[in-house]
CSV table of C-alpha atoms in Angstrom, one decimal:
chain,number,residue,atom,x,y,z
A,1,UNK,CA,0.0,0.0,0.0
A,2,UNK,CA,1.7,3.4,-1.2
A,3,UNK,CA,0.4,6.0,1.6
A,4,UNK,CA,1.3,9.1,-0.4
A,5,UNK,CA,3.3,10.2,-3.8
A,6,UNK,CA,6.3,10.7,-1.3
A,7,UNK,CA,6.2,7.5,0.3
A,8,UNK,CA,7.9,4.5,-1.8
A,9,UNK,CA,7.1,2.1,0.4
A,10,UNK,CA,5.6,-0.9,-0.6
A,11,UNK,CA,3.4,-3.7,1.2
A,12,UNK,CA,4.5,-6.8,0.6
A,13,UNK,CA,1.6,-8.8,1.7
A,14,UNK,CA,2.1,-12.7,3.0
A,15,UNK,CA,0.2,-15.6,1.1
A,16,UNK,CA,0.2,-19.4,2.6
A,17,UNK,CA,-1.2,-21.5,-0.1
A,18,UNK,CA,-2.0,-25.1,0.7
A,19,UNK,CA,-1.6,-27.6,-2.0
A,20,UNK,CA,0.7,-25.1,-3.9
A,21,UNK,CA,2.8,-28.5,-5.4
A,22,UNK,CA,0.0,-29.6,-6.8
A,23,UNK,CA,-2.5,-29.2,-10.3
A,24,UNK,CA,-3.9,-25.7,-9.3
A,25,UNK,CA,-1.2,-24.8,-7.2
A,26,UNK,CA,1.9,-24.7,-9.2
A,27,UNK,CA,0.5,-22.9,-11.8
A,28,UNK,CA,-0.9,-19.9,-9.3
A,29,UNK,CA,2.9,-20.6,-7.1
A,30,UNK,CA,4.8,-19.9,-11.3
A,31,UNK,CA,2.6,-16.5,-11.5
A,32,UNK,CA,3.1,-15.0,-8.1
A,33,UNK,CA,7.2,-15.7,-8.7
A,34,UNK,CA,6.7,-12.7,-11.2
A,35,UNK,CA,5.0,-10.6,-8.5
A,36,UNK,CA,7.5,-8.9,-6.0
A,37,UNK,CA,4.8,-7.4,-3.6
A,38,UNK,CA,3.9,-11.2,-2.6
A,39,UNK,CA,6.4,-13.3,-0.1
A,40,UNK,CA,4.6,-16.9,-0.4
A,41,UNK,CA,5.0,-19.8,1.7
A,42,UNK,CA,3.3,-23.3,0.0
A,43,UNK,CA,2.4,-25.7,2.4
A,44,UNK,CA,1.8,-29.5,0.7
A,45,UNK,CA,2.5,-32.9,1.8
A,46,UNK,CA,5.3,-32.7,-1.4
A,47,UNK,CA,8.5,-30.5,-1.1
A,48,UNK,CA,8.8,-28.6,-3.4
A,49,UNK,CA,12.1,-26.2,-4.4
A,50,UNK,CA,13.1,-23.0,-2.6
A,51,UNK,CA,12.5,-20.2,-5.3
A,52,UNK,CA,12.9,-16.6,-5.1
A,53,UNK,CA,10.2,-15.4,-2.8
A,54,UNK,CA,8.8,-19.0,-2.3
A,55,UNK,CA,9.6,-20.9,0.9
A,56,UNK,CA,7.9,-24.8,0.6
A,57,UNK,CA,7.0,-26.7,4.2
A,58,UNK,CA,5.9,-29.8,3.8
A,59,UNK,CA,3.2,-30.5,6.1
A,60,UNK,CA,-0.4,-32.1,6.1
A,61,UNK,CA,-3.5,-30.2,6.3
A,62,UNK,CA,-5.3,-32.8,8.1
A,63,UNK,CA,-3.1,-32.2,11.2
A,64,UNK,CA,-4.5,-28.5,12.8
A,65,UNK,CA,-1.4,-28.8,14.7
A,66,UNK,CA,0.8,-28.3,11.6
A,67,UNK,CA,-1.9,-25.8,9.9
A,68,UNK,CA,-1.4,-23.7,12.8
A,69,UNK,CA,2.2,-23.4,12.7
A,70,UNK,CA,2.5,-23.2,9.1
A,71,UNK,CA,0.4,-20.2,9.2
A,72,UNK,CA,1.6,-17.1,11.2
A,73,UNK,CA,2.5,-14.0,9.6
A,74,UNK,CA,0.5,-14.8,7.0
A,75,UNK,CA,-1.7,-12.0,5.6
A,76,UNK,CA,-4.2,-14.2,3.6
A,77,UNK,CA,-4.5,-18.2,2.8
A,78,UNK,CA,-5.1,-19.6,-0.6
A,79,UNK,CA,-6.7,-23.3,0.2
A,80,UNK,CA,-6.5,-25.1,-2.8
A,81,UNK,CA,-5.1,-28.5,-1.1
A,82,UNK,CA,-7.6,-31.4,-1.7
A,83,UNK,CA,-7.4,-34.8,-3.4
A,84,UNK,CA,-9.1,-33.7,-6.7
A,85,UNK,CA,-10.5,-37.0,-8.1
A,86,UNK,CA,-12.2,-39.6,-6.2
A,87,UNK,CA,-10.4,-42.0,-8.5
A,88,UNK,CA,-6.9,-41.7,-7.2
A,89,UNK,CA,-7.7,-42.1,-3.2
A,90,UNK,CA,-10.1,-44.3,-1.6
A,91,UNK,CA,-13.4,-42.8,-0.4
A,92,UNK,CA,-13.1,-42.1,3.1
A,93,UNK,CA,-9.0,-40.4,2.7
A,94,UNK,CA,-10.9,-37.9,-0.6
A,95,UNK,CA,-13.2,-36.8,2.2
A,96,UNK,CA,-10.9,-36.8,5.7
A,97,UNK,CA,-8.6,-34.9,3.5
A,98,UNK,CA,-10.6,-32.4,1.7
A,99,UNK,CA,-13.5,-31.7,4.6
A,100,UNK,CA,-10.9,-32.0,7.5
A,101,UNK,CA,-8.4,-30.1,5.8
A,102,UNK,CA,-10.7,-27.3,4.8
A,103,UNK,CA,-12.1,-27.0,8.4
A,104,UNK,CA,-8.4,-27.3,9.9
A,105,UNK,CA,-7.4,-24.6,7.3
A,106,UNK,CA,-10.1,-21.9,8.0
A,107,UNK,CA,-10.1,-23.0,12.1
A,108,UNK,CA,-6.3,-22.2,12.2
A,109,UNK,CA,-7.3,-18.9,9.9
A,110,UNK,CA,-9.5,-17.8,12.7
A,111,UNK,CA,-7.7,-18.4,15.6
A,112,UNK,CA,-4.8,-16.5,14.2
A,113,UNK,CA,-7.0,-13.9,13.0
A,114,UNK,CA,-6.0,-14.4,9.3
A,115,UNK,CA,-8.8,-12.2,7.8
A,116,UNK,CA,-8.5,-13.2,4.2
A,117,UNK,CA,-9.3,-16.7,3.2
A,118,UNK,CA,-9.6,-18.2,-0.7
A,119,UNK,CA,-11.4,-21.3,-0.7
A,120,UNK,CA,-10.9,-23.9,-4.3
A,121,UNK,CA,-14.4,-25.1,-4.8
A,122,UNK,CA,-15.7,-27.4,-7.8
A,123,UNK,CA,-18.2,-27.9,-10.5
A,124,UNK,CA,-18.7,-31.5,-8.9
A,125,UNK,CA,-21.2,-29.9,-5.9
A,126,UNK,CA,-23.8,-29.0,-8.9
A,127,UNK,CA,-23.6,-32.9,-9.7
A,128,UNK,CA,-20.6,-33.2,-12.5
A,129,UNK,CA,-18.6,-36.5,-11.7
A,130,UNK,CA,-15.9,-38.3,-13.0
A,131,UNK,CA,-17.0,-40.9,-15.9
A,132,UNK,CA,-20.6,-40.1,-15.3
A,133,UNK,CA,-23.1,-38.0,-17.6
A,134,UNK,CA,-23.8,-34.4,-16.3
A,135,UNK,CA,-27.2,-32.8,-17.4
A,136,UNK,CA,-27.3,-29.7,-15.8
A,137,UNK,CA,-31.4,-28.6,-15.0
A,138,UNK,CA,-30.3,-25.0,-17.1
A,139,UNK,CA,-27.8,-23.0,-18.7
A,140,UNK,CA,-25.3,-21.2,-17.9
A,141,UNK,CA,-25.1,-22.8,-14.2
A,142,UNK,CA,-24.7,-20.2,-11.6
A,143,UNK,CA,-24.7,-19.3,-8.0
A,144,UNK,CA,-28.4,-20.5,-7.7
A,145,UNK,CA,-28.2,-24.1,-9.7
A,146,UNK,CA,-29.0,-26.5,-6.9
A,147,UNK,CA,-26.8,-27.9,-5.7
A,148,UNK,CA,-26.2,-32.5,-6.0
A,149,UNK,CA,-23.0,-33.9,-5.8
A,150,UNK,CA,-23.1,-37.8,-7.0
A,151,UNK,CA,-19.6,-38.3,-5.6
A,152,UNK,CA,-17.3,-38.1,-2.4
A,153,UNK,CA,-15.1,-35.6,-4.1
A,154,UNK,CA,-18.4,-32.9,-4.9
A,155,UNK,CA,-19.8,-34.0,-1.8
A,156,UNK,CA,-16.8,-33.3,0.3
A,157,UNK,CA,-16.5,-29.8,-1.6
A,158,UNK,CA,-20.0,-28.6,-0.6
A,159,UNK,CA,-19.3,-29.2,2.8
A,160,UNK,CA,-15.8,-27.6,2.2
A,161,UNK,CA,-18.5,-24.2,0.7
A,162,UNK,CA,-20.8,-24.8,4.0
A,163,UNK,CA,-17.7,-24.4,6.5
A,164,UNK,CA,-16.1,-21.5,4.8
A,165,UNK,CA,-19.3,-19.8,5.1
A,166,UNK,CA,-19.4,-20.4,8.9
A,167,UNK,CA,-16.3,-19.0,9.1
A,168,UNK,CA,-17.5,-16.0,7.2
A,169,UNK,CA,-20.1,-15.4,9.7
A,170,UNK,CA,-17.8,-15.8,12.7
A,171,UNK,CA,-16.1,-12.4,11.0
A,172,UNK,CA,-13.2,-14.3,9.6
């Protein structure tokens, strides 16, 4: 933030993103490296390599305990760690990961008084799935399609939507 035309002093404002090794992740991690007023810190269960203004810990978000203490300092948390297809993880580790994770991400968030949280949501909570036909009831979906996931991965995203809400209320 530049207080006046005098002042050349800029914020640099700290990001934790979880899941920042992975799909989503390194591509957002590559376009920050070309932003100075960002210092980021990625927190995934994969190291990943000390560039520039990125700093990796590897850590799991299922663990609060580890969410917690990757997280101060940081001015805003970009959650975009979750196992993405229900195909590559049994049921019950897609949903303890993604719904524990995402409640362990915005608790730690609020107890630190992190103000800013992003939340990675899906298409699968209006009902797309893996393999299976999608029909959605109109076109374009938006904000008010209802709302059916037909898997463990959209389910465990529309609960990931419900907490961040709640935290949203609580005057995160």
């Amino acid at each position: 933030v530049i207080g006046n035309l005098h002042d050349t002093r800029i914020h640099i404002m700290k990001l934790l993103i979880t899941g920042g090794a992975g799909k989503v992740g390194q591509w957002l991690v590559r376009e920050l490296l070309n932003n100075p007023t960002y210092e980021v810190t990625v927190f995934d269960r994969t190291p990943g390599p000390e560039r520039g203004i990125v700093k990796y810990l590897v850590g799991d978000i299922q663990d609060l305990g580890q969410v917690i203490e990757a997280m101060p300092g940081a001015e805003a948390v970009i959650h975009l760690a979750a196992i993405h297809n229900p195909n590559i993880a049994t049921t019950t580790m897609t949903y303890q990961t993604n719904v524990v994770g995402t409640f362990n991400v915005h608790h730690a968030a609020f107890r630190l008084g992190v103000k800013r949280v992003i939340s990675a949501s899906s298409n699968a909570i209006v009902g797309w799935s893996y393999g299976e036909r999608f029909m959605p009831e109109y076109l374009p979906i938006d904000e008010d399609h209802p709302l059916r996931p037909e898997d463990v991965y959209g389910l465990s995203k529309e609960i990931g939507e419900t907490i961040a809400r709640s935290y949203t209320r609580k005057g995160l």
